[in-house]
Amino acid sequence: MTQPPHDEQTASSPEELREQIEQTRTELGHTVEALAAKADVKARAKDKATHLKEQATDRTDALKAQATATAGKARTRAVGLAHQARQQTPEPLRQWAAQGARTAQNNRTVLLATVSTGALVLWLSLRRRGGKPRRR
């Protein structure tokens, strides 16, 4: 048998000796469990992955909230700027722009034909000038 450490007392009775043995077994069991947990690489990796996933989810939620807040501020600012621009635009210019928009809506066919004709003329003039490479 081995000698007990100097800081531990020896058991004075068999019952006390049994209690010391049981306590030692319990401590040894805890030590073995701790060592087994450290040696279980798969479980540690799974725990780490779960932790990282939770961190990513938290960060994503925070970024979504920040983006929503920023979008709301931008929308409010845009509405304010549009209102300010309307207020600063002279009334005759606003009436002229509204009349032009109504005229364009009422004469869509004529407007479309004019734009198409203009595009065709532009294309033909570029082709004659050599704007488009010719095949040899």
PDB file of C-alpha atoms in Angstrom:
ATOM      1  CA  MET A   1       0.000   0.000   0.000  1.00  0.00           C
ATOM      2  CA  THR A   2       0.990   3.573  -0.516  1.00  0.00           C
ATOM      3  CA  GLN A   3       1.454   6.068   2.223  1.00  0.00           C
ATOM      4  CA  PRO A   4      -1.266   8.773   2.546  1.00  0.00           C
ATOM      5  CA  PRO A   5      -0.220  12.331   1.755  1.00  0.00           C
ATOM      6  CA  HIS A   6       1.075  14.268   4.726  1.00  0.00           C
ATOM      7  CA  ASP A   7      -1.858  16.717   4.730  1.00  0.00           C
ATOM      8  CA  GLU A   8      -4.531  13.972   4.964  1.00  0.00           C
ATOM      9  CA  GLN A   9      -5.313  12.212   8.146  1.00  0.00           C
ATOM     10  CA  THR A  10      -5.601   8.456   8.229  1.00  0.00           C
ATOM     11  CA  ALA A  11      -8.993   6.983   8.965  1.00  0.00           C
ATOM     12  CA  SER A  12      -9.586   6.201  12.585  1.00  0.00           C
ATOM     13  CA  SER A  13     -12.454   3.774  11.915  1.00  0.00           C
ATOM     14  CA  PRO A  14     -13.610   1.506   9.094  1.00  0.00           C
ATOM     15  CA  GLU A  15     -16.673   3.711   8.543  1.00  0.00           C
ATOM     16  CA  GLU A  16     -14.494   6.788   8.131  1.00  0.00           C
ATOM     17  CA  LEU A  17     -12.277   4.863   5.751  1.00  0.00           C
ATOM     18  CA  ARG A  18     -15.353   3.916   3.628  1.00  0.00           C
ATOM     19  CA  GLU A  19     -16.402   7.576   3.488  1.00  0.00           C
ATOM     20  CA  GLN A  20     -12.927   8.610   2.326  1.00  0.00           C
ATOM     21  CA  ILE A  21     -12.969   5.903  -0.343  1.00  0.00           C
ATOM     22  CA  GLU A  22     -16.418   7.017  -1.559  1.00  0.00           C
ATOM     23  CA  GLN A  23     -15.292  10.637  -1.696  1.00  0.00           C
ATOM     24  CA  THR A  24     -12.188   9.656  -3.641  1.00  0.00           C
ATOM     25  CA  ARG A  25     -14.300   7.631  -6.087  1.00  0.00           C
ATOM     26  CA  THR A  26     -16.631  10.584  -6.608  1.00  0.00           C
ATOM     27  CA  GLU A  27     -13.732  12.966  -7.237  1.00  0.00           C
ATOM     28  CA  LEU A  28     -12.130  10.449  -9.583  1.00  0.00           C
ATOM     29  CA  GLY A  29     -15.444  10.101 -11.470  1.00  0.00           C
ATOM     30  CA  HIS A  30     -15.666  13.865 -11.931  1.00  0.00           C
ATOM     31  CA  THR A  31     -12.070  13.986 -13.133  1.00  0.00           C
ATOM     32  CA  VAL A  32     -12.674  11.174 -15.636  1.00  0.00           C
ATOM     33  CA  GLU A  33     -15.830  12.933 -16.938  1.00  0.00           C
ATOM     34  CA  ALA A  34     -13.915  16.183 -17.391  1.00  0.00           C
ATOM     35  CA  LEU A  35     -11.107  14.420 -19.241  1.00  0.00           C
ATOM     36  CA  ALA A  36     -13.588  12.548 -21.439  1.00  0.00           C
ATOM     37  CA  ALA A  37     -15.333  15.808 -22.318  1.00  0.00           C
ATOM     38  CA  LYS A  38     -12.025  17.391 -23.296  1.00  0.00           C
ATOM     39  CA  ALA A  39     -11.131  14.358 -25.392  1.00  0.00           C
ATOM     40  CA  ASP A  40     -14.508  14.341 -27.228  1.00  0.00           C
ATOM     41  CA  VAL A  41     -13.465  16.468 -30.200  1.00  0.00           C
ATOM     42  CA  LYS A  42     -16.702  15.846 -32.105  1.00  0.00           C
ATOM     43  CA  ALA A  43     -18.875  17.153 -29.248  1.00  0.00           C
ATOM     44  CA  ARG A  44     -16.599  20.159 -28.713  1.00  0.00           C
ATOM     45  CA  ALA A  45     -16.735  20.993 -32.428  1.00  0.00           C
ATOM     46  CA  LYS A  46     -20.520  20.690 -32.383  1.00  0.00           C
ATOM     47  CA  ASP A  47     -20.740  23.017 -29.373  1.00  0.00           C
ATOM     48  CA  LYS A  48     -18.446  25.525 -31.077  1.00  0.00           C
ATOM     49  CA  ALA A  49     -20.517  25.373 -34.290  1.00  0.00           C
ATOM     50  CA  THR A  50     -23.717  25.945 -32.324  1.00  0.00           C
ATOM     51  CA  HIS A  51     -22.134  28.914 -30.558  1.00  0.00           C
ATOM     52  CA  LEU A  52     -20.922  30.434 -33.843  1.00  0.00           C
ATOM     53  CA  LYS A  53     -24.333  29.904 -35.446  1.00  0.00           C
ATOM     54  CA  GLU A  54     -26.005  31.740 -32.560  1.00  0.00           C
ATOM     55  CA  GLN A  55     -23.514  34.600 -32.894  1.00  0.00           C
ATOM     56  CA  ALA A  56     -24.142  34.820 -36.656  1.00  0.00           C
ATOM     57  CA  THR A  57     -27.914  34.833 -36.132  1.00  0.00           C
ATOM     58  CA  ASP A  58     -27.633  37.588 -33.527  1.00  0.00           C
ATOM     59  CA  ARG A  59     -25.391  39.660 -35.816  1.00  0.00           C
ATOM     60  CA  THR A  60     -27.738  39.123 -38.787  1.00  0.00           C
ATOM     61  CA  ASP A  61     -30.723  40.238 -36.734  1.00  0.00           C
ATOM     62  CA  ALA A  62     -28.852  43.352 -35.602  1.00  0.00           C
ATOM     63  CA  LEU A  63     -27.829  44.190 -39.183  1.00  0.00           C
ATOM     64  CA  LYS A  64     -31.415  43.707 -40.421  1.00  0.00           C
ATOM     65  CA  ALA A  65     -32.703  46.056 -37.753  1.00  0.00           C
ATOM     66  CA  GLN A  66     -30.027  48.607 -38.627  1.00  0.00           C
ATOM     67  CA  ALA A  67     -30.819  48.348 -42.359  1.00  0.00           C
ATOM     68  CA  THR A  68     -34.539  48.786 -41.704  1.00  0.00           C
ATOM     69  CA  ALA A  69     -33.884  51.862 -39.588  1.00  0.00           C
ATOM     70  CA  THR A  70     -31.547  53.326 -42.204  1.00  0.00           C
ATOM     71  CA  ALA A  71     -34.068  52.665 -44.993  1.00  0.00           C
ATOM     72  CA  GLY A  72     -36.796  54.379 -42.985  1.00  0.00           C
ATOM     73  CA  LYS A  73     -34.597  57.419 -42.419  1.00  0.00           C
ATOM     74  CA  ALA A  74     -33.664  57.535 -46.110  1.00  0.00           C
ATOM     75  CA  ARG A  75     -37.328  57.305 -47.154  1.00  0.00           C
ATOM     76  CA  THR A  76     -38.271  60.110 -44.776  1.00  0.00           C
ATOM     77  CA  ARG A  77     -35.423  62.241 -46.072  1.00  0.00           C
ATOM     78  CA  ALA A  78     -36.383  61.571 -49.706  1.00  0.00           C
ATOM     79  CA  VAL A  79     -40.003  62.553 -49.061  1.00  0.00           C
ATOM     80  CA  GLY A  80     -38.816  65.724 -47.345  1.00  0.00           C
ATOM     81  CA  LEU A  81     -36.477  66.604 -50.211  1.00  0.00           C
ATOM     82  CA  ALA A  82     -39.180  65.937 -52.801  1.00  0.00           C
ATOM     83  CA  HIS A  83     -41.585  68.171 -50.906  1.00  0.00           C
ATOM     84  CA  GLN A  84     -38.894  70.850 -50.617  1.00  0.00           C
ATOM     85  CA  ALA A  85     -38.168  70.625 -54.358  1.00  0.00           C
ATOM     86  CA  ARG A  86     -41.885  71.000 -55.157  1.00  0.00           C
ATOM     87  CA  GLN A  87     -42.056  74.049 -52.928  1.00  0.00           C
ATOM     88  CA  GLN A  88     -39.011  75.647 -54.564  1.00  0.00           C
ATOM     89  CA  THR A  89     -40.075  74.950 -58.165  1.00  0.00           C
ATOM     90  CA  PRO A  90     -41.828  77.989 -59.666  1.00  0.00           C
ATOM     91  CA  GLU A  91     -45.534  77.454 -60.325  1.00  0.00           C
ATOM     92  CA  PRO A  92     -45.335  78.155 -64.100  1.00  0.00           C
ATOM     93  CA  LEU A  93     -42.646  75.483 -64.468  1.00  0.00           C
ATOM     94  CA  ARG A  94     -44.738  72.950 -62.535  1.00  0.00           C
ATOM     95  CA  GLN A  95     -47.764  73.704 -64.708  1.00  0.00           C
ATOM     96  CA  TRP A  96     -45.690  73.412 -67.889  1.00  0.00           C
ATOM     97  CA  ALA A  97     -44.261  70.010 -66.753  1.00  0.00           C
ATOM     98  CA  ALA A  98     -47.718  68.732 -65.814  1.00  0.00           C
ATOM     99  CA  GLN A  99     -49.112  69.844 -69.176  1.00  0.00           C
ATOM    100  CA  GLY A 100     -46.226  68.093 -70.991  1.00  0.00           C
ATOM    101  CA  ALA A 101     -46.881  64.882 -69.057  1.00  0.00           C
ATOM    102  CA  ARG A 102     -50.614  65.026 -69.871  1.00  0.00           C
ATOM    103  CA  THR A 103     -49.862  65.679 -73.544  1.00  0.00           C
ATOM    104  CA  ALA A 104     -47.456  62.715 -73.648  1.00  0.00           C
ATOM    105  CA  GLN A 105     -50.042  60.454 -72.009  1.00  0.00           C
ATOM    106  CA  ASN A 106     -52.812  61.578 -74.351  1.00  0.00           C
ATOM    107  CA  ASN A 107     -50.651  61.162 -77.458  1.00  0.00           C
ATOM    108  CA  ARG A 108     -48.735  57.983 -76.695  1.00  0.00           C
ATOM    109  CA  THR A 109     -48.987  56.640 -80.216  1.00  0.00           C
ATOM    110  CA  VAL A 110     -47.659  59.819 -81.801  1.00  0.00           C
ATOM    111  CA  LEU A 111     -44.897  60.073 -79.188  1.00  0.00           C
ATOM    112  CA  LEU A 112     -43.889  56.433 -79.712  1.00  0.00           C
ATOM    113  CA  ALA A 113     -43.850  56.845 -83.508  1.00  0.00           C
ATOM    114  CA  THR A 114     -41.729  60.003 -83.205  1.00  0.00           C
ATOM    115  CA  VAL A 115     -39.207  58.365 -80.881  1.00  0.00           C
ATOM    116  CA  SER A 116     -39.029  55.245 -83.074  1.00  0.00           C
ATOM    117  CA  THR A 117     -38.495  57.347 -86.202  1.00  0.00           C
ATOM    118  CA  GLY A 118     -35.792  59.372 -84.462  1.00  0.00           C
ATOM    119  CA  ALA A 119     -34.015  56.211 -83.349  1.00  0.00           C
ATOM    120  CA  LEU A 120     -34.168  54.788 -86.896  1.00  0.00           C
ATOM    121  CA  VAL A 121     -32.760  58.018 -88.387  1.00  0.00           C
ATOM    122  CA  LEU A 122     -29.965  58.068 -85.802  1.00  0.00           C
ATOM    123  CA  TRP A 123     -29.097  54.427 -86.512  1.00  0.00           C
ATOM    124  CA  LEU A 124     -29.007  54.994 -90.273  1.00  0.00           C
ATOM    125  CA  SER A 125     -26.827  58.095 -89.976  1.00  0.00           C
ATOM    126  CA  LEU A 126     -24.360  56.285 -87.723  1.00  0.00           C
ATOM    127  CA  ARG A 127     -24.232  53.386 -90.115  1.00  0.00           C
ATOM    128  CA  ARG A 128     -23.462  55.662 -93.093  1.00  0.00           C
ATOM    129  CA  ARG A 129     -20.740  57.470 -91.145  1.00  0.00           C
ATOM    130  CA  GLY A 130     -19.073  54.229 -90.190  1.00  0.00           C
ATOM    131  CA  GLY A 131     -20.222  54.263 -86.585  1.00  0.00           C
ATOM    132  CA  LYS A 132     -20.882  50.564 -86.855  1.00  0.00           C
ATOM    133  CA  PRO A 133     -18.002  48.309 -87.982  1.00  0.00           C
ATOM    134  CA  ARG A 134     -18.540  46.783 -91.411  1.00  0.00           C
ATOM    135  CA  ARG A 135     -17.857  43.170 -92.226  1.00  0.00           C
ATOM    136  CA  ARG A 136     -15.140  42.471 -94.780  1.00  0.00           C
TER     137      ARG A 136
END
